[in-house]
Short mmCIF file of C-alpha atoms in Angstrom, two decimals:
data_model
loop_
_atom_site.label_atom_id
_atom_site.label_comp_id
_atom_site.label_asym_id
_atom_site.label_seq_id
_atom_site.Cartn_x
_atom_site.Cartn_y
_atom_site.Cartn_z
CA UNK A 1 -12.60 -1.91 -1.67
CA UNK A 2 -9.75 -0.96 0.48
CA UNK A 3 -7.11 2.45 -0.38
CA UNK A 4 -4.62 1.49 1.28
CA UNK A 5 -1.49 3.78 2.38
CA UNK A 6 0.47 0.78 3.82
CA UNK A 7 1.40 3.28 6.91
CA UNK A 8 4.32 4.81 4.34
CA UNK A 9 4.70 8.34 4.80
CA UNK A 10 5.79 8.45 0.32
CA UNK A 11 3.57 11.33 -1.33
CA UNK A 12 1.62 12.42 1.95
CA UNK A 13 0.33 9.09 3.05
CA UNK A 14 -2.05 8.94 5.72
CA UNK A 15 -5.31 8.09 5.65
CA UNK A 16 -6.40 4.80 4.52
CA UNK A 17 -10.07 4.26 3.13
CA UNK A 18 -12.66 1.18 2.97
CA UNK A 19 -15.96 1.33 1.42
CA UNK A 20 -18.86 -1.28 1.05
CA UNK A 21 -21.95 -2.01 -0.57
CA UNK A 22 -22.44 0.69 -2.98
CA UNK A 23 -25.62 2.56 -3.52
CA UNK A 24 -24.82 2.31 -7.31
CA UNK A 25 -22.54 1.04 -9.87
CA UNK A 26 -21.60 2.48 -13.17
CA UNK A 27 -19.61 -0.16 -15.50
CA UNK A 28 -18.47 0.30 -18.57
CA UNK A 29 -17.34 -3.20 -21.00
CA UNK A 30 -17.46 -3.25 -24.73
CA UNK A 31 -18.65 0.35 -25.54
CA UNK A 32 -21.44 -0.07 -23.35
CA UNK A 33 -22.16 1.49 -20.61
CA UNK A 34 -24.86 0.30 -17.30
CA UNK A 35 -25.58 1.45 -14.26
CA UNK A 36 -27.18 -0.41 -11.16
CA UNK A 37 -29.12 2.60 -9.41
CA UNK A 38 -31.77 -0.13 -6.95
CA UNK A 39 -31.90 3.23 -4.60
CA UNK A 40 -32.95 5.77 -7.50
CA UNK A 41 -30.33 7.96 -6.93
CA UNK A 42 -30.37 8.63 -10.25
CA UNK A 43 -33.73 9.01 -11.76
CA UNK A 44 -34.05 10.58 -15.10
CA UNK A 45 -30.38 10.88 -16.13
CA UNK A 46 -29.57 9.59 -19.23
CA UNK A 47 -26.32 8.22 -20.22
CA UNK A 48 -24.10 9.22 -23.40
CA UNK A 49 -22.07 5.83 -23.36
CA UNK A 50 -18.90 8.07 -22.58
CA UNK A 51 -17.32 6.93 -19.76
CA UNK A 52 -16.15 10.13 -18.10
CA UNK A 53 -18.82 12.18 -19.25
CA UNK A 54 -21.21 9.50 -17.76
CA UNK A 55 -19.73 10.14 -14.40
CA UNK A 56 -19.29 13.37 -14.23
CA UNK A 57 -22.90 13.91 -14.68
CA UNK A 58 -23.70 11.14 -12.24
CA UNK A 59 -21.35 12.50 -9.78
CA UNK A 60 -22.90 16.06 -9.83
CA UNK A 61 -26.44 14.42 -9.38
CA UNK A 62 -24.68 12.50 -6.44
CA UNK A 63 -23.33 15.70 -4.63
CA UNK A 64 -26.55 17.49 -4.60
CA UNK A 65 -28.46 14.87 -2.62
CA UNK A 66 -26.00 15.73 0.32
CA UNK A 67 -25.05 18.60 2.55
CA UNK A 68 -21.51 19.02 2.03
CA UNK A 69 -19.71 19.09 5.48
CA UNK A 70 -18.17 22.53 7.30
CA UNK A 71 -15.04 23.23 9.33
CA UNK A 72 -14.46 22.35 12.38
CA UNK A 73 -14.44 26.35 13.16
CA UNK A 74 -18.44 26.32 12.65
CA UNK A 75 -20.94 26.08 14.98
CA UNK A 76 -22.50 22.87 13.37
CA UNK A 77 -19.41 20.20 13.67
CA UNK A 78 -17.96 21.67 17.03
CA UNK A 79 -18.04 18.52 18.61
CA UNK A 80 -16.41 16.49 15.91
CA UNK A 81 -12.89 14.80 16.89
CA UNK A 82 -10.99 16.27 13.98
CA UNK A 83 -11.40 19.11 11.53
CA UNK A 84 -13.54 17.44 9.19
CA UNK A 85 -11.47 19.36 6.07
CA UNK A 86 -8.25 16.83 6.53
CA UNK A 87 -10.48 13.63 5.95
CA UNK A 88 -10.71 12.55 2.39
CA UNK A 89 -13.24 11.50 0.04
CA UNK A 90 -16.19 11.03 2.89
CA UNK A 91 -18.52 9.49 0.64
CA UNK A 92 -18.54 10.24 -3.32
CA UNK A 93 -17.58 7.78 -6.38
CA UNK A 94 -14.67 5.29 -5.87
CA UNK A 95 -13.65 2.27 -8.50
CA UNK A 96 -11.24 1.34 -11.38
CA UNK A 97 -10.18 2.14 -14.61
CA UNK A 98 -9.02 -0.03 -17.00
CA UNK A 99 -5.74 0.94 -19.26
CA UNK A 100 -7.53 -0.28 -22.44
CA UNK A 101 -10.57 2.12 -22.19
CA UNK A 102 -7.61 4.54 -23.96
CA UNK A 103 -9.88 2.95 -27.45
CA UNK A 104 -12.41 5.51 -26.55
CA UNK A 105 -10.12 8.56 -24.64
CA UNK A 106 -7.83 8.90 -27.24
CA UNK A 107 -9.03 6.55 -30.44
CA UNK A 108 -6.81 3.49 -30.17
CA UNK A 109 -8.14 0.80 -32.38
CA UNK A 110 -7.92 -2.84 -30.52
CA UNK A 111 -10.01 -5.28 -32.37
CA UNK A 112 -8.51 -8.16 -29.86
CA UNK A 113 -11.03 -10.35 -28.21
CA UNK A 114 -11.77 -9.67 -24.62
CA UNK A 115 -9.84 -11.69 -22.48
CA UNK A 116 -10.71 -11.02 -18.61
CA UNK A 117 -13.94 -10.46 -16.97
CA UNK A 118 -12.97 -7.44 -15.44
CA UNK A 119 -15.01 -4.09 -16.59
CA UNK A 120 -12.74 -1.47 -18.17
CA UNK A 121 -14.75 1.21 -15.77
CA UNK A 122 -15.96 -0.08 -12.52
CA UNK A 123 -17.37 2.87 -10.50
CA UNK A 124 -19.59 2.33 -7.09
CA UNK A 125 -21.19 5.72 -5.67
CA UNK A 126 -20.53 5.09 -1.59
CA UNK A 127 -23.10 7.03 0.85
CA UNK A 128 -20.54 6.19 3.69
CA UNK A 129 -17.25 4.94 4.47
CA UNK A 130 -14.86 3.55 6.67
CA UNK A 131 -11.53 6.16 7.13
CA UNK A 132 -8.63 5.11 8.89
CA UNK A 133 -5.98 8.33 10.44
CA UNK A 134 -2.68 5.75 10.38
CA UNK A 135 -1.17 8.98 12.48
CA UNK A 136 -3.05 9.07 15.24
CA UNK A 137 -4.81 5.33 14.91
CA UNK A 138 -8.41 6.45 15.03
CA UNK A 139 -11.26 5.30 12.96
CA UNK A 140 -14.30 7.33 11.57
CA UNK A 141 -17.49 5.78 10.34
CA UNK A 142 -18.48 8.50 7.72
CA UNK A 143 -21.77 9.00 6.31
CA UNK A 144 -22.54 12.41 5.55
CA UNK A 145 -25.36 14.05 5.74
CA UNK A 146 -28.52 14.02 3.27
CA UNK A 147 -30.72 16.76 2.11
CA UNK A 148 -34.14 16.56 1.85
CA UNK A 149 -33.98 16.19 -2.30
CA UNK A 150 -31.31 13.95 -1.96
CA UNK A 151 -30.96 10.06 -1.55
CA UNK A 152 -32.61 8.34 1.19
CA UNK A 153 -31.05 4.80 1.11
CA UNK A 154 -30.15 2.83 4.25
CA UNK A 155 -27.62 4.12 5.92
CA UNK A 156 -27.21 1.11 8.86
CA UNK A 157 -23.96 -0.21 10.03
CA UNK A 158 -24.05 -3.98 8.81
CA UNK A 159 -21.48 -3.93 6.36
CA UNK A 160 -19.50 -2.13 9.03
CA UNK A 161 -20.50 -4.96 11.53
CA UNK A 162 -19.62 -7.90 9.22
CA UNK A 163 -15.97 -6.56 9.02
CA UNK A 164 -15.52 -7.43 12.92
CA UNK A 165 -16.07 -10.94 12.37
CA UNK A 166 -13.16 -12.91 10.42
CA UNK A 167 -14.90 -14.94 7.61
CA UNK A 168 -13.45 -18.62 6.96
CA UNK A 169 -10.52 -17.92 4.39
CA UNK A 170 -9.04 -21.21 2.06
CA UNK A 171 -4.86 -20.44 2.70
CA UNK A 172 -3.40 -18.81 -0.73
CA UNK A 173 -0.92 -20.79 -2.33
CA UNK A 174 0.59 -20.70 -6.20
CA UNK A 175 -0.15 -24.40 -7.77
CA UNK A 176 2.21 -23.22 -10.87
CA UNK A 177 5.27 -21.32 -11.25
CA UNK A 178 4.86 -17.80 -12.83
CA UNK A 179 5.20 -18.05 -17.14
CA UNK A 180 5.16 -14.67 -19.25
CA UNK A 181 3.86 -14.04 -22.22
CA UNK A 182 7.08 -13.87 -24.19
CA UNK A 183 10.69 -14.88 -23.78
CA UNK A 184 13.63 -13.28 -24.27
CA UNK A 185 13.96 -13.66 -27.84
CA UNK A 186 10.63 -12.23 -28.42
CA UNK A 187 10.97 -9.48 -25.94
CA UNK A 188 14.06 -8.52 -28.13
CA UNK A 189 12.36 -8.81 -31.30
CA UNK A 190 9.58 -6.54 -29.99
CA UNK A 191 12.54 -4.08 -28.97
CA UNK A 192 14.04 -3.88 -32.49
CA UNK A 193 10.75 -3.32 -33.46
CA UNK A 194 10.66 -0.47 -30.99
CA UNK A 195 14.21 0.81 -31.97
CA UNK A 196 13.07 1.27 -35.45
CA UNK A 197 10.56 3.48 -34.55
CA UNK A 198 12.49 5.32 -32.87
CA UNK A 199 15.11 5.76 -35.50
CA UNK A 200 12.09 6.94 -37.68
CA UNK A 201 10.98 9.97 -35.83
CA UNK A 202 7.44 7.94 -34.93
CA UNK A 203 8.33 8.37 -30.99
CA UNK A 204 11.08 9.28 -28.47
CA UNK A 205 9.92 6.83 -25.65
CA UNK A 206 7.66 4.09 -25.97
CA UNK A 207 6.66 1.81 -22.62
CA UNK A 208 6.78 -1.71 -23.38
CA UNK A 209 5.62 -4.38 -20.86
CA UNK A 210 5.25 -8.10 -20.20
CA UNK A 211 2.52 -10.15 -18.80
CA UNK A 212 3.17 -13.02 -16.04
CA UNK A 213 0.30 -15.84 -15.07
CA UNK A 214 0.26 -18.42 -12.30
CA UNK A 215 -2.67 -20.73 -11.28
CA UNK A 216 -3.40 -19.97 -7.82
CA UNK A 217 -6.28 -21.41 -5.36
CA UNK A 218 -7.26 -19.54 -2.14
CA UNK A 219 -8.37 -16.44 -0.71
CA UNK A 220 -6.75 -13.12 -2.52
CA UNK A 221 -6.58 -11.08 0.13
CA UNK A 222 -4.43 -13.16 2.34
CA UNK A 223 -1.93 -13.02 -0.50
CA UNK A 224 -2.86 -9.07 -0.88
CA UNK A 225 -1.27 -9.08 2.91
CA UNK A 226 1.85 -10.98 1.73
CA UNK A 227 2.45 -8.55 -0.67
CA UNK A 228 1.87 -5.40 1.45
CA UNK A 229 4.22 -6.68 3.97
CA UNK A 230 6.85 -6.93 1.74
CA UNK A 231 5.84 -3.63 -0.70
CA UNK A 232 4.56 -0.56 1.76
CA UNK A 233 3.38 0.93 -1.25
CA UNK A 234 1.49 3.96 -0.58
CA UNK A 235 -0.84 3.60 -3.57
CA UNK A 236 -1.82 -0.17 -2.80
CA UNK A 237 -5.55 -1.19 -2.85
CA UNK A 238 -7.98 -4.37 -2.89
CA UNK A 239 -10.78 -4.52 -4.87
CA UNK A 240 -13.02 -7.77 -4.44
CA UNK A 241 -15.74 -7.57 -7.26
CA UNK A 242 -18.21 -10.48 -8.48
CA UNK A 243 -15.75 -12.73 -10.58
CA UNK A 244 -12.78 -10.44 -10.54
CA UNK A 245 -9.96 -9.51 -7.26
CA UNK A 246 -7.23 -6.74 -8.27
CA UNK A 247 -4.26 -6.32 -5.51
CA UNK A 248 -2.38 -3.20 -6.20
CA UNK A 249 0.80 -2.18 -4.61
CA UNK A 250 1.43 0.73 -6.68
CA UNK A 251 3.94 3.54 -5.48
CA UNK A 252 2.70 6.19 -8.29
CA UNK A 253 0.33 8.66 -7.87
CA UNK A 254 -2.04 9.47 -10.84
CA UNK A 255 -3.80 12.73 -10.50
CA UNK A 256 -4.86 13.87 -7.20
CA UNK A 257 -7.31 17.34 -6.46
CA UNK A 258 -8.15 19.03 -3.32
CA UNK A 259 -9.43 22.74 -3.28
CA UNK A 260 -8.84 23.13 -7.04
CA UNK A 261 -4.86 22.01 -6.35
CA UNK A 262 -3.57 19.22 -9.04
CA UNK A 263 -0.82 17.40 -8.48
CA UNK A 264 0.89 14.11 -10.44
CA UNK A 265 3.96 12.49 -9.91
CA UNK A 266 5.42 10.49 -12.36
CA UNK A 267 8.02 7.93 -12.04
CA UNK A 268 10.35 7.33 -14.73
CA UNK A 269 13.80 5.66 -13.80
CA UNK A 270 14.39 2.53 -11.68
CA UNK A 271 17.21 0.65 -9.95
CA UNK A 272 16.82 -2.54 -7.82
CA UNK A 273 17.91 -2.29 -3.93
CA UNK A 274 21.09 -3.90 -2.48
CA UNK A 275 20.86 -5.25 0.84
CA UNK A 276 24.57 -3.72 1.45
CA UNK A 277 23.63 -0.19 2.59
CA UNK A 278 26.92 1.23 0.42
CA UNK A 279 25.91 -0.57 -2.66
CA UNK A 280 22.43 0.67 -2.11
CA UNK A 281 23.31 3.86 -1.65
CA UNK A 282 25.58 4.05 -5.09
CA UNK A 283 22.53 2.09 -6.82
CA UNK A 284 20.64 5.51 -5.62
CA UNK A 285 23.25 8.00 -6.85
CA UNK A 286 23.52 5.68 -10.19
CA UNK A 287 20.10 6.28 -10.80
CA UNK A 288 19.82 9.95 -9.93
CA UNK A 289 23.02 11.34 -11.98
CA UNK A 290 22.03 9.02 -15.11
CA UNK A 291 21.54 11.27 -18.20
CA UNK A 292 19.37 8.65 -19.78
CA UNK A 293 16.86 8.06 -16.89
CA UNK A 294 16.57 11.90 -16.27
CA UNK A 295 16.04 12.63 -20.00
CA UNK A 296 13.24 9.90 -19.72
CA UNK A 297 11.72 11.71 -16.77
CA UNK A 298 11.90 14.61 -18.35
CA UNK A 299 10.43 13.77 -21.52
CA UNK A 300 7.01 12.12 -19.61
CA UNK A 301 7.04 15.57 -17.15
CA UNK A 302 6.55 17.30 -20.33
CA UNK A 303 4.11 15.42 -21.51
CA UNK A 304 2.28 15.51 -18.14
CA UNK A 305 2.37 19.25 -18.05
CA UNK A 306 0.30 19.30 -21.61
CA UNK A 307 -2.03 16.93 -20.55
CA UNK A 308 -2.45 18.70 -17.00
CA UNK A 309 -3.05 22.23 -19.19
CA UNK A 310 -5.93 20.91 -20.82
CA UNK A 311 -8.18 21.28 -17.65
CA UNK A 312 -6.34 23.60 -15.44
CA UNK A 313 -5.71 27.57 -15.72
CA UNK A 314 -3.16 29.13 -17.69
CA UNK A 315 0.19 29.75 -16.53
CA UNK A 316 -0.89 27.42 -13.76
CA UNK A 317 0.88 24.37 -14.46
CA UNK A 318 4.55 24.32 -12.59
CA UNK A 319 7.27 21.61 -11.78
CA UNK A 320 7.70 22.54 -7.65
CA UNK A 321 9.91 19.03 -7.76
CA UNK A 322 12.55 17.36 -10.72
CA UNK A 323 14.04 14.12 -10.69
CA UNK A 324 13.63 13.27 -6.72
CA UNK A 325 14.89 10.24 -5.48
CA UNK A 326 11.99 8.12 -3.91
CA UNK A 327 13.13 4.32 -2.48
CA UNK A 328 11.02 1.60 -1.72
CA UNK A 329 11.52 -2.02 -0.56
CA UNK A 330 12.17 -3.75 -3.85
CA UNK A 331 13.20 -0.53 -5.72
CA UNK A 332 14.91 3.28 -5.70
CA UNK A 333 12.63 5.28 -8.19
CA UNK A 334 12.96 8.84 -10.04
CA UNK A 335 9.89 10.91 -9.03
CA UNK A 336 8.65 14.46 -10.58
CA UNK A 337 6.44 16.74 -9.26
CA UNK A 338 4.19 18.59 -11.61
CA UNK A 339 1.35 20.91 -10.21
CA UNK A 340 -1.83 22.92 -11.29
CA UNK A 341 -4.99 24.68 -10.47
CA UNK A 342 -8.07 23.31 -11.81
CA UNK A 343 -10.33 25.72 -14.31
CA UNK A 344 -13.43 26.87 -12.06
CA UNK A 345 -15.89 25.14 -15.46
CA UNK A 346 -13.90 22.05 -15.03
CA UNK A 347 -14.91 18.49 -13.00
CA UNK A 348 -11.96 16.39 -11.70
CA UNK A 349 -13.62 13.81 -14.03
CA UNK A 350 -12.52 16.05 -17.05
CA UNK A 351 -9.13 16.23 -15.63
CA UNK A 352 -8.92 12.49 -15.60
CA UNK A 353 -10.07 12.06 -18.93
CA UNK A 354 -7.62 14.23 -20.45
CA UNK A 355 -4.58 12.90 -18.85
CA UNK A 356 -5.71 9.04 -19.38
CA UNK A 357 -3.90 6.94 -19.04
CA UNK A 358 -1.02 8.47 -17.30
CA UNK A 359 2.00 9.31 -19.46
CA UNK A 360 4.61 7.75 -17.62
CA UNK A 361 3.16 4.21 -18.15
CA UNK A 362 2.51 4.95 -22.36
CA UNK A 363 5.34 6.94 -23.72
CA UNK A 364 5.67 10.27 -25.99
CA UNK A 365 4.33 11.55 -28.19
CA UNK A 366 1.29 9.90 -26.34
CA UNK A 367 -1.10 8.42 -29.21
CA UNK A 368 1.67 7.20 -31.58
CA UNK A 369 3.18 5.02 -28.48
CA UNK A 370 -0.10 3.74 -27.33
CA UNK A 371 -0.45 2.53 -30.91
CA UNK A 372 2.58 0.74 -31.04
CA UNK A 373 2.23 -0.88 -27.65
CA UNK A 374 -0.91 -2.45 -29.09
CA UNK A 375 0.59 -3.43 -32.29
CA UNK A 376 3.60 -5.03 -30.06
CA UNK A 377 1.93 -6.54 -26.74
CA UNK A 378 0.39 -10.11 -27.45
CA UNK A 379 -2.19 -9.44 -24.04
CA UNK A 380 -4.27 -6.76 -23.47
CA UNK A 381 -3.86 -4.77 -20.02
CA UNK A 382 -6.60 -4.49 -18.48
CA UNK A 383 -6.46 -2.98 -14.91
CA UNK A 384 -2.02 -2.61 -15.51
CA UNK A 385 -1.55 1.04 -16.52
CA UNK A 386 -4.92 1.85 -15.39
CA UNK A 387 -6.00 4.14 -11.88
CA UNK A 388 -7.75 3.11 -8.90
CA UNK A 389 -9.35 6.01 -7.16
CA UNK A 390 -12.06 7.91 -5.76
CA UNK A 391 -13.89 11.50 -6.49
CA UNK A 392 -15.50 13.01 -3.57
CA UNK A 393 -18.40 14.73 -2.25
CA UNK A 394 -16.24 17.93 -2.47
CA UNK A 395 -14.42 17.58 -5.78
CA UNK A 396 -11.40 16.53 -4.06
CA UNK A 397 -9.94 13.60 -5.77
CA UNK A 398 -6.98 10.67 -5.55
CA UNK A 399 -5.98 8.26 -8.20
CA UNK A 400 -3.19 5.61 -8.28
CA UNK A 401 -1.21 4.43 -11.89
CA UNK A 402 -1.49 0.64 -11.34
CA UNK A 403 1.94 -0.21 -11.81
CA UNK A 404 2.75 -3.64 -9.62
CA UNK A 405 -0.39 -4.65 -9.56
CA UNK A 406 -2.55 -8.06 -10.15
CA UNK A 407 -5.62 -9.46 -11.18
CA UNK A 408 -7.10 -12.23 -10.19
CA UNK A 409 -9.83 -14.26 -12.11
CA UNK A 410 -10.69 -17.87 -13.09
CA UNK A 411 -7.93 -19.16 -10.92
CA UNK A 412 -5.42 -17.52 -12.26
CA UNK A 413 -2.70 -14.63 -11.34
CA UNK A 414 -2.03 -11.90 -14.53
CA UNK A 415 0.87 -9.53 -13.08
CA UNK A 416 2.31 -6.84 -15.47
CA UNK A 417 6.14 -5.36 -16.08
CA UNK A 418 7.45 -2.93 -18.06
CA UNK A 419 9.85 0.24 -18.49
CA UNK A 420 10.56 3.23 -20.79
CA UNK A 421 12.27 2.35 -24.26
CA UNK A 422 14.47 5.03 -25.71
CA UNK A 423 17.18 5.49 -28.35
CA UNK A 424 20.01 4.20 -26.20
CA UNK A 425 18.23 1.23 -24.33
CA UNK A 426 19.38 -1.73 -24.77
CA UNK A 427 17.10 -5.06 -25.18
CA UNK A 428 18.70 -7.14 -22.19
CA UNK A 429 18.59 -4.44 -19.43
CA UNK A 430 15.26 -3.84 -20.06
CA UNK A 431 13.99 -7.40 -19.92
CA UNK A 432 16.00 -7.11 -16.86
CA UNK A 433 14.75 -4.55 -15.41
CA UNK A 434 11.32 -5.61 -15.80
CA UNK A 435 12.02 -8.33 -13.26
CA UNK A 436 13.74 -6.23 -10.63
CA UNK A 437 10.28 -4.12 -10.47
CA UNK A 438 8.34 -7.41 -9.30
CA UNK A 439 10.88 -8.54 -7.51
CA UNK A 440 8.72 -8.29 -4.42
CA UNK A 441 6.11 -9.26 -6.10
CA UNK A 442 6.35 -12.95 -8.26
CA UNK A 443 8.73 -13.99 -5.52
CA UNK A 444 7.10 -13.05 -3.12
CA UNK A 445 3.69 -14.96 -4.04
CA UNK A 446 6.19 -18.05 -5.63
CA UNK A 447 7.16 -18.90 -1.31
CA UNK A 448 3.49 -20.22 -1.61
CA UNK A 449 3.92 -23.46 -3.78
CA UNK A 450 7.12 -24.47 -0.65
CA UNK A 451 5.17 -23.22 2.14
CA UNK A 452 2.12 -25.77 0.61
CA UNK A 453 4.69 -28.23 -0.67
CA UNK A 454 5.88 -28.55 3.37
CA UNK A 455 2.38 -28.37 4.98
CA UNK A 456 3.64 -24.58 6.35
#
């Protein structure tokens, strides 16, 4: 599993993170829950078949069987290259979360047949890691300390070893062109649909997505590099699991912790780039004096701040940033800040479950648009909508929304789009729109079927 920052300097990127070869796995697929402990890290705990309150107790057995590390300023870590407080994560939990485990965070009946392979929770507990400083260019091979009551599972290098040598890789290439799941004339039947409920008080925004598919052969991550190259997402990530790939090149940060601090920052409001710098530019100001877009924003910011008061002290929750302007190779995006201090009886795992999934990818009120999105959407969404992420050794914590993002199984490509539906949206820009925010993305991937076609 790679975090990967994509060396963009968007929402404090710097560090990029790749773990291996966890010492356990906690996965959670049709209301059950398992967990591969070979290393007895575990021993004794029982699990409630509740996703997050599975891990948080899991992740507080974790943390005891280490030493947590000190400053720099101490004695003990004087000879350490860098102040050991500006690395994240270290070693801790680190994995996936599906958008459709919302059945059991907030009740959402789905009686659909499973469709992908992929776990809706897919959590490995990593005794080390691999952190790269994309500042400075260094690399540190992390693997904390263990206390005597703690784990005691091999901590060698071979994982780190077998990343040195380049394994044999089959070239990626499309063998179909990309088909959705509905055409226009659906999409706009779905939207009236949509418009009624809106008319009837049931919501005030409602996210509404569509699914593309494309046979594929090859190796994943050589079309993960495509895509970063194009993308420099700072939430992007690779995840290579038993009969499942995801490659993320999210721009949207989730929830992230770090000494109690919470911050999200959700993006509601999109406008395609130009390649003339004064039509980009207007594009930009377009998107940041539009009433509609900002009322969106504002609408999921409010929602945000509820769900970030459920876990974090009073009076604590604050919007530092409104409506900011964020642009990124395919798109210009309208960003919020919103901000918090976490309740000293609270685990970043309660935070998560309480804000899941994030707001700016359901709608408001939250419940009542996650229900209609499953009454409307003919696919489930899997890993789209969902967070990739990792909770530390110290509570500190960073989770992507996977927006832009793909999963790979069976031979086949499942990429997600979607946008905000309000009052005053209007069937064809949408459907629109939901192309411009994979337009580096299907494109991108759809060069593969020429470059094959011409021997390239």
């Amino acid at each position: 599993m790679l975090l990967d920052t994509c060396n963009n300097r968007l929402s404090d990127g710097r560090y990029d993170i790749i773990v291996h070869s966890p010492a356990a796995k906690y996965q959670f697929k049709n209301a059950c829950a398992s967990l591969e402990d070979p290393q007895h890290l575990f021993s004794g705990a029982s699990l409630v078949h509740r996703p997050f309150e599975d891990l948080a107790i899991l992740h507080r057995l974790f943390q005891k069987g280490f030493e947590l590390p000190r400053s720099n300023s101490s004695e003990h870590n004087s000879s350490l290259p860098i102040d050991i407080d500006s690395l994240p994560f270290l070693a801790g939990a680190m994995g996936l979360f599906g958008y459709d485990i919302n059945i059991f965070t907030d009740g959402i009946k789905d009686n659909n047949a499973q469709q992908y392979h992929l776990d809706d929770i897919a959590v490995g507990f990593y005794t080390h890691s691999l952190i790269i400083d994309t500042y400075t260019n260094q690399v540190f091979y992390v693997c904390p300390e263990k206390s005597m009551s703690g784990p005691h599972g091999s901590t060698n290098c071979q994982w780190l070893q077998a990343l040195l040598e380049p394994a044999p890789s089959e070239n990626f290439a499309l063998i179909g062109e990309w088909t959705s799941n509905m055409n226009e004339a659906q999409y706009t039947e779905s939207m009236n649909k949509i418009d009624e409920y809106l008319h009837s008080g049931d919501c005030y925004q409602i996210n509404f997505a569509q699914r593309f598919s494309a046979p594929y052969h090859g190796d994943e991550w050589l079309a993960y590099k495509k895509l970063t190259e194009v993308n420099k997402a700072p939430f992007s990530a690779f995840i290579r699991l038993p009969k499942s790939c995801v490659l993320s090149v999210s721009p949207e940060r989730f929830l992230s912790v770090k000494n109690g601090e919470v911050v999200t920052k959700p993006i509601k409001g999109t406008r395609k780039r130009a390649s003339d710098k004064q039509e980009d530019e207007m594009l930009a100001n377009e998107l940041l004096s539009s009433e509609k877009d900002k009322a969106e924003n504002l609408m999921i910011v409010d929602l945000l701040r509820n769900d970030l008061s459920k876990h974090c002290e009073v009076n604590s929750v604050s919007v530092p940033k409104l409506f900011a302007l964020e642009s990124y190779p395919a798109v210009h995006h309208m960003v919020s800040t919103v901000v918090g201090k976490l309740k000293a009886n609270a685990s970043p795992f309660d935070l998560l479950a309480g804000a899941f999934p994030g707001g700016s990818i359901t709608g408001a009120p939250k419940v009542r648009a996650m229900q209609i999105i499953q009454e409307l959407e003919p696919d489930k969404r899997s890993i789209y909508c969902g967070s990739i992420g990792y909770l530390g050794i110290r509570d500190d914590m960073d989770t992507s929304i996977c927006i832009r993002t793909i999963l790979a199984e069976d031979g086949v490509l499942h990429c997600w789009a979607g946008g905000g539906i309000v009052l005053d949206s209007t069937a064809h820009d949408e459907y629109q729109e939901s192309f411009h925010k994979v337009a580096k993305i299907l494109p991108t991937l759809s060069e593969t079927i020429k470059e094959m076609n011409e021997g390239v």
